[in-house]
Amino acid sequence: MSLTVSPRVVKLTTRTEVDIKRSFPQPALRRIGAWVFLDHFGPTKQVDGMVVARHPHTGLQTVTWPFAGEVEHRDSVGSVATLRAGQLNLMTAGSGISHSEISLVGPSSLHAAQLWLALPESARNVEPFFENHAELPVLDFGSSQAKVFIGSLGSAVSPATIYSPLVGAELQVSGEIELPLDRSFEHGILVVSGEVSVNGTPVAVDDLIYLPVGETATVTGSGVALLLGGEPFREHIVMWWNFIGRSHSEIVAWREAWNAQELQWSDFEDKVGGWIPAPQLPNVTLQARS
Ligand code: MN
């Protein structure tokens, strides 16, 4: 059975005028394949913009997919990159990285999705690195297209580095698309704009329809949507703040080292200044969950 989820609105803990729409994790939907986190913000006018000071990540990859606007990314492996619409920005945190983001003020609006992919045990301690891909494969469905920014869909294979079988694609829908889904994947389709139906069910803007393993998808209407999918990710993980680990004690150690600024990857130069301390841990032992 498919399931439709609406996002909850969250405020970033840093100075920002931007409301964040979080599609998952939430009780009704924890993850889709290795996709464990989906935030979507905008479209919004630049005011104060999006300013996120230096903060850490471990055990995951971040995917930033701008629809409009520009964001400057800097990180502790020396990357300085401008994130632009239609380009994939993929940061493999692996054993640990810190980064900051600042939206560049301009005439355009700011509109983007930010996602995390959990790294499997075999890859979660890889050396951190950042990659940007401006050339991405497009599947053509006549009047509609799918730009495959990560993983694969049908014959289109993204050059981005992945560690488990998955897909991420932007769908420009005009008419009807029979998506060539991998039947061993579970999928989700987030409607970003326009009027889009999936298998005959209208899906409101900002809502996400989840399709379990084996489902097909016929997408109709006129608009923009994000397709996410992957092989069910069976590892138990602990996801807390910006860390993904495997145990409570691992999270505690990262939190303390970050807040003491003792990690060798805790510092780099940027225009934002400062850094974000990790919040208090809840008064319970964090449980690994599938
Ligand atoms: Mn981040």
CSV table of C-alpha atoms and ligand atoms in Angstrom, one decimal:
chain,number,residue,atom,x,y,z
A,1,MET,CA,0.0,0.0,0.0
A,2,SER,CA,1.2,3.4,-0.8
A,3,LEU,CA,1.2,6.1,1.9
A,4,THR,CA,1.1,9.9,1.7
A,5,VAL,CA,2.9,12.0,4.2
A,6,SER,CA,2.9,15.7,4.8
A,7,PRO,CA,6.0,17.5,6.1
A,8,ARG,CA,6.3,19.1,9.5
A,9,VAL,CA,7.6,22.7,9.6
A,10,VAL,CA,10.7,23.2,11.6
A,11,LYS,CA,12.9,26.2,12.3
A,12,LEU,CA,16.6,25.9,11.8
A,13,THR,CA,18.4,26.6,15.1
A,14,THR,CA,20.5,29.2,13.4
A,15,ARG,CA,19.6,32.7,12.3
A,16,THR,CA,17.3,32.3,9.3
A,17,GLU,CA,14.1,33.5,7.9
A,18,VAL,CA,13.4,30.2,6.2
A,19,ASP,CA,10.9,27.7,7.2
A,20,ILE,CA,12.0,24.1,6.7
A,21,LYS,CA,9.6,21.4,5.6
A,22,ARG,CA,10.8,18.0,6.9
A,23,SER,CA,9.2,15.1,5.1
A,24,PHE,CA,11.1,12.4,7.0
A,25,PRO,CA,12.1,11.0,9.4
A,26,GLN,CA,8.8,11.1,11.1
A,27,PRO,CA,6.8,8.4,12.9
A,28,ALA,CA,4.9,7.4,9.7
A,29,LEU,CA,8.0,7.2,7.6
A,30,ARG,CA,11.5,6.6,8.9
A,31,ARG,CA,13.5,6.2,5.7
A,32,ILE,CA,13.3,5.3,2.0
A,33,GLY,CA,16.2,2.9,1.2
A,34,ALA,CA,19.4,4.6,2.5
A,35,TRP,CA,17.6,8.0,2.3
A,36,VAL,CA,17.1,8.9,6.0
A,37,PHE,CA,16.4,12.6,5.9
A,38,LEU,CA,14.6,15.0,3.6
A,39,ASP,CA,14.2,18.7,4.2
A,40,HIS,CA,12.8,21.1,1.6
A,41,PHE,CA,12.7,24.8,1.8
A,42,GLY,CA,11.3,27.7,-0.3
A,43,PRO,CA,10.6,29.0,-2.7
A,44,THR,CA,11.3,32.1,-0.6
A,45,LYS,CA,12.6,35.6,-1.2
A,46,GLN,CA,16.1,36.2,0.1
A,47,VAL,CA,15.8,38.1,3.3
A,48,ASP,CA,18.3,37.1,5.9
A,49,GLY,CA,18.6,34.0,3.7
A,50,MET,CA,19.9,30.7,4.9
A,51,VAL,CA,23.0,30.9,7.1
A,52,VAL,CA,24.2,27.8,8.7
A,53,ALA,CA,27.4,28.0,10.7
A,54,ARG,CA,30.0,25.3,10.9
A,55,HIS,CA,28.7,22.0,12.1
A,56,PRO,CA,29.8,18.4,11.9
A,57,HIS,CA,28.5,15.2,10.1
A,58,THR,CA,29.5,11.6,10.4
A,59,GLY,CA,28.4,8.3,8.9
A,60,LEU,CA,26.4,9.9,6.1
A,61,GLN,CA,26.3,11.7,2.8
A,62,THR,CA,24.6,15.1,2.4
A,63,VAL,CA,22.8,15.8,-0.9
A,64,THR,CA,21.9,19.4,-1.7
A,65,TRP,CA,19.7,19.9,-4.7
A,66,PRO,CA,18.8,23.6,-5.3
A,67,PHE,CA,15.8,24.4,-7.6
A,68,ALA,CA,16.6,28.1,-7.5
A,69,GLY,CA,19.1,30.4,-5.8
A,70,GLU,CA,22.7,29.9,-4.9
A,71,VAL,CA,24.4,28.7,-1.7
A,72,GLU,CA,28.1,28.8,-0.9
A,73,HIS,CA,29.4,25.7,0.8
A,74,ARG,CA,32.7,25.5,2.6
A,75,ASP,CA,34.1,22.5,4.5
A,76,SER,CA,37.0,21.1,6.5
A,77,VAL,CA,38.5,19.2,3.5
A,78,GLY,CA,39.1,22.6,1.9
A,79,SER,CA,36.1,22.7,-0.5
A,80,VAL,CA,34.7,26.1,-1.5
A,81,ALA,CA,31.7,25.6,-3.9
A,82,THR,CA,28.7,27.5,-5.1
A,83,LEU,CA,25.7,25.2,-5.2
A,84,ARG,CA,23.5,26.0,-8.2
A,85,ALA,CA,20.2,24.8,-9.5
A,86,GLY,CA,20.3,21.6,-11.4
A,87,GLN,CA,23.7,20.6,-10.1
A,88,LEU,CA,24.4,17.8,-7.6
A,89,ASN,CA,26.3,18.7,-4.5
A,90,LEU,CA,27.3,15.6,-2.6
A,91,MET,CA,29.3,15.6,0.6
A,92,THR,CA,30.5,12.2,1.9
A,93,ALA,CA,31.1,12.8,5.6
A,94,GLY,CA,32.4,9.3,6.3
A,95,SER,CA,34.6,9.4,9.4
A,96,GLY,CA,33.8,13.1,9.9
A,97,ILE,CA,33.6,16.5,8.3
A,98,SER,CA,32.5,20.0,9.2
A,99,HIS,CA,30.8,22.4,6.9
A,100,SER,CA,29.0,25.7,6.7
A,101,GLU,CA,26.4,27.1,4.2
A,102,ILE,CA,25.4,30.7,3.3
A,103,SER,CA,22.9,31.5,0.7
A,104,LEU,CA,24.1,34.2,-1.8
A,105,VAL,CA,21.9,37.2,-2.0
A,106,GLY,CA,20.5,37.9,-5.4
A,107,PRO,CA,17.3,38.6,-7.3
A,108,SER,CA,16.2,35.0,-7.4
A,109,SER,CA,14.3,33.1,-4.8
A,110,LEU,CA,15.8,30.3,-2.7
A,111,HIS,CA,14.4,26.9,-3.1
A,112,ALA,CA,16.2,23.6,-2.4
A,113,ALA,CA,16.0,20.1,-1.0
A,114,GLN,CA,18.6,18.8,1.4
A,115,LEU,CA,18.9,15.1,2.0
A,116,TRP,CA,21.0,12.6,3.9
A,117,LEU,CA,22.0,9.1,2.8
A,118,ALA,CA,23.1,6.7,5.5
A,119,LEU,CA,26.4,5.0,4.8
A,120,PRO,CA,26.5,1.3,5.2
A,121,GLU,CA,28.9,-0.2,7.8
A,122,SER,CA,31.5,-1.0,5.1
A,123,ALA,CA,31.7,2.7,4.1
A,124,ARG,CA,30.8,4.7,7.2
A,125,ASN,CA,34.4,5.4,8.0
A,126,VAL,CA,35.7,6.4,4.6
A,127,GLU,CA,37.8,9.6,4.3
A,128,PRO,CA,35.5,12.6,3.8
A,129,PHE,CA,35.2,14.3,0.4
A,130,PHE,CA,33.0,16.7,-1.5
A,131,GLU,CA,31.8,16.4,-5.1
A,132,ASN,CA,29.9,18.6,-7.5
A,133,HIS,CA,28.3,17.3,-10.7
A,134,ALA,CA,27.0,19.8,-13.3
A,135,GLU,CA,26.7,17.1,-16.0
A,136,LEU,CA,23.9,14.7,-15.1
A,137,PRO,CA,22.1,12.2,-17.2
A,138,VAL,CA,18.5,12.9,-18.3
A,139,LEU,CA,15.9,10.3,-19.2
A,140,ASP,CA,13.6,11.7,-21.9
A,141,PHE,CA,9.9,10.8,-21.8
A,142,GLY,CA,8.8,13.0,-24.7
A,143,SER,CA,7.3,16.0,-23.0
A,144,SER,CA,8.6,15.0,-19.6
A,145,GLN,CA,12.1,14.4,-18.3
A,146,ALA,CA,13.9,12.8,-15.3
A,147,LYS,CA,17.3,14.2,-14.4
A,148,VAL,CA,19.1,11.5,-12.5
A,149,PHE,CA,21.3,13.3,-10.0
A,150,ILE,CA,22.4,10.2,-8.0
A,151,GLY,CA,22.2,6.4,-8.5
A,152,SER,CA,20.4,5.0,-11.5
A,153,LEU,CA,16.9,5.0,-13.2
A,154,GLY,CA,16.4,2.9,-16.3
A,155,SER,CA,19.4,3.4,-18.5
A,156,ALA,CA,20.5,6.7,-16.8
A,157,VAL,CA,23.4,6.4,-14.3
A,158,SER,CA,24.6,9.4,-12.4
A,159,PRO,CA,28.4,9.7,-12.0
A,160,ALA,CA,28.0,10.6,-8.2
A,161,THR,CA,29.6,8.3,-5.7
A,162,ILE,CA,27.2,6.0,-3.9
A,163,TYR,CA,27.6,3.1,-1.4
A,164,SER,CA,24.3,1.3,-1.7
A,165,PRO,CA,21.8,0.8,-4.6
A,166,LEU,CA,19.6,3.8,-4.9
A,167,VAL,CA,18.1,6.6,-7.0
A,168,GLY,CA,17.5,10.3,-6.8
A,169,ALA,CA,16.0,12.2,-9.7
A,170,GLU,CA,14.2,15.4,-10.5
A,171,LEU,CA,11.1,14.9,-12.5
A,172,GLN,CA,9.8,17.6,-14.9
A,173,VAL,CA,6.3,16.3,-15.5
A,174,SER,CA,4.2,17.3,-18.4
A,175,GLY,CA,1.7,14.6,-19.4
A,176,GLU,CA,2.3,11.1,-18.3
A,177,ILE,CA,5.5,9.2,-17.3
A,178,GLU,CA,5.7,5.5,-16.7
A,179,LEU,CA,8.8,5.5,-14.4
A,180,PRO,CA,11.2,2.6,-15.0
A,181,LEU,CA,11.5,1.8,-11.3
A,182,ASP,CA,13.8,-0.8,-9.9
A,183,ARG,CA,11.4,-3.3,-8.5
A,184,SER,CA,13.8,-4.2,-5.6
A,185,PHE,CA,13.7,-0.6,-4.4
A,186,GLU,CA,11.2,1.2,-2.2
A,187,HIS,CA,10.5,4.7,-3.5
A,188,GLY,CA,9.1,8.1,-2.5
A,189,ILE,CA,7.9,10.9,-4.7
A,190,LEU,CA,7.9,14.5,-3.3
A,191,VAL,CA,5.8,17.0,-5.2
A,192,VAL,CA,7.7,20.2,-5.4
A,193,SER,CA,5.3,22.3,-7.5
A,194,GLY,CA,2.4,22.1,-9.9
A,195,GLU,CA,-0.4,19.5,-10.0
A,196,VAL,CA,0.9,15.9,-10.0
A,197,SER,CA,-0.7,12.6,-9.5
A,198,VAL,CA,0.9,9.2,-8.8
A,199,ASN,CA,-0.9,6.1,-9.8
A,200,GLY,CA,-4.1,8.2,-10.1
A,201,THR,CA,-3.8,9.7,-6.6
A,202,PRO,CA,-3.3,13.5,-6.6
A,203,VAL,CA,-0.4,14.5,-4.3
A,204,ALA,CA,-0.4,18.0,-2.9
A,205,VAL,CA,2.6,20.3,-3.2
A,206,ASP,CA,5.1,19.4,-0.3
A,207,ASP,CA,3.5,16.0,0.3
A,208,LEU,CA,5.4,12.8,-0.4
A,209,ILE,CA,3.9,9.5,-1.6
A,210,TYR,CA,5.7,6.4,-0.4
A,211,LEU,CA,5.7,3.3,-2.6
A,212,PRO,CA,6.9,0.0,-1.1
A,213,VAL,CA,9.1,-2.5,-2.8
A,214,GLY,CA,7.6,-3.9,-6.0
A,215,GLU,CA,5.2,-1.0,-6.8
A,216,THR,CA,5.2,0.7,-10.1
A,217,ALA,CA,4.6,4.5,-10.6
A,218,THR,CA,2.8,6.3,-13.3
A,219,VAL,CA,3.2,10.0,-12.8
A,220,THR,CA,0.7,12.4,-14.5
A,221,GLY,CA,0.0,16.1,-14.5
A,222,SER,CA,2.2,19.2,-14.8
A,223,GLY,CA,4.9,20.1,-12.3
A,224,VAL,CA,8.1,19.2,-10.6
A,225,ALA,CA,8.7,16.3,-8.3
A,226,LEU,CA,11.6,14.5,-6.7
A,227,LEU,CA,11.9,10.7,-7.0
A,228,LEU,CA,13.9,9.0,-4.2
A,229,GLY,CA,14.4,5.3,-3.9
A,230,GLY,CA,16.7,2.5,-2.8
A,231,GLU,CA,17.1,-1.0,-1.6
A,232,PRO,CA,15.6,-1.3,1.9
A,233,PHE,CA,18.5,-0.3,4.2
A,234,ARG,CA,18.5,-3.0,6.9
A,235,GLU,CA,21.2,-1.8,9.2
A,236,HIS,CA,20.3,-0.5,12.6
A,237,ILE,CA,21.5,3.1,13.0
A,238,VAL,CA,21.5,5.8,15.7
A,239,MET,CA,20.7,9.1,14.1
A,240,TRP,CA,21.1,12.1,16.5
A,241,TRP,CA,21.6,15.8,15.6
A,242,ASN,CA,24.1,15.7,12.7
A,243,PHE,CA,25.6,12.3,13.4
A,244,ILE,CA,24.8,8.8,12.2
A,245,GLY,CA,26.4,6.1,14.3
A,246,ARG,CA,25.7,2.7,15.6
A,247,SER,CA,25.5,3.2,19.3
A,248,HIS,CA,24.7,5.7,22.0
A,249,SER,CA,28.3,5.8,23.2
A,250,GLU,CA,29.6,6.6,19.8
A,251,ILE,CA,27.2,9.6,19.6
A,252,VAL,CA,28.2,10.7,23.1
A,253,ALA,CA,31.9,10.6,22.1
A,254,TRP,CA,31.3,12.7,18.9
A,255,ARG,CA,29.1,15.2,20.7
A,256,GLU,CA,31.7,15.8,23.5
A,257,ALA,CA,34.6,16.0,21.1
A,258,TRP,CA,32.7,18.4,18.8
A,259,ASN,CA,31.6,20.7,21.7
A,260,ALA,CA,35.2,20.7,23.0
A,261,GLN,CA,36.4,21.6,19.5
A,262,GLU,CA,38.9,18.7,19.8
A,263,LEU,CA,38.2,17.0,16.4
A,264,GLN,CA,40.9,17.6,14.0
A,265,TRP,CA,38.2,18.4,11.4
A,266,SER,CA,36.4,20.9,13.6
A,267,ASP,CA,37.8,24.1,12.1
A,268,PHE,CA,38.2,26.0,8.8
A,269,GLU,CA,37.8,29.5,7.4
A,270,ASP,CA,34.5,30.9,6.2
A,271,LYS,CA,32.4,34.1,5.9
A,272,VAL,CA,29.8,32.9,8.4
A,273,GLY,CA,32.0,32.7,11.5
A,274,GLY,CA,31.4,30.8,14.6
A,275,TRP,CA,30.1,27.2,15.0
A,276,ILE,CA,27.0,25.4,16.2
A,277,PRO,CA,27.4,23.4,19.4
A,278,ALA,CA,25.6,20.1,19.7
A,279,PRO,CA,22.5,20.4,22.0
A,280,GLN,CA,22.0,18.4,25.2
A,281,LEU,CA,21.4,14.7,24.7
A,282,PRO,CA,18.0,13.4,25.8
A,283,ASN,CA,17.9,11.8,29.2
A,284,VAL,CA,17.6,8.3,27.7
A,285,THR,CA,19.9,5.9,26.0
A,286,LEU,CA,19.6,6.4,22.2
A,287,GLN,CA,18.5,3.1,20.6
A,288,ALA,CA,19.7,1.9,17.3
A,289,ARG,CA,16.7,1.5,15.0
A,290,SER,CA,16.0,0.0,11.6
B,1,MN,MN,25.0,20.1,7.3
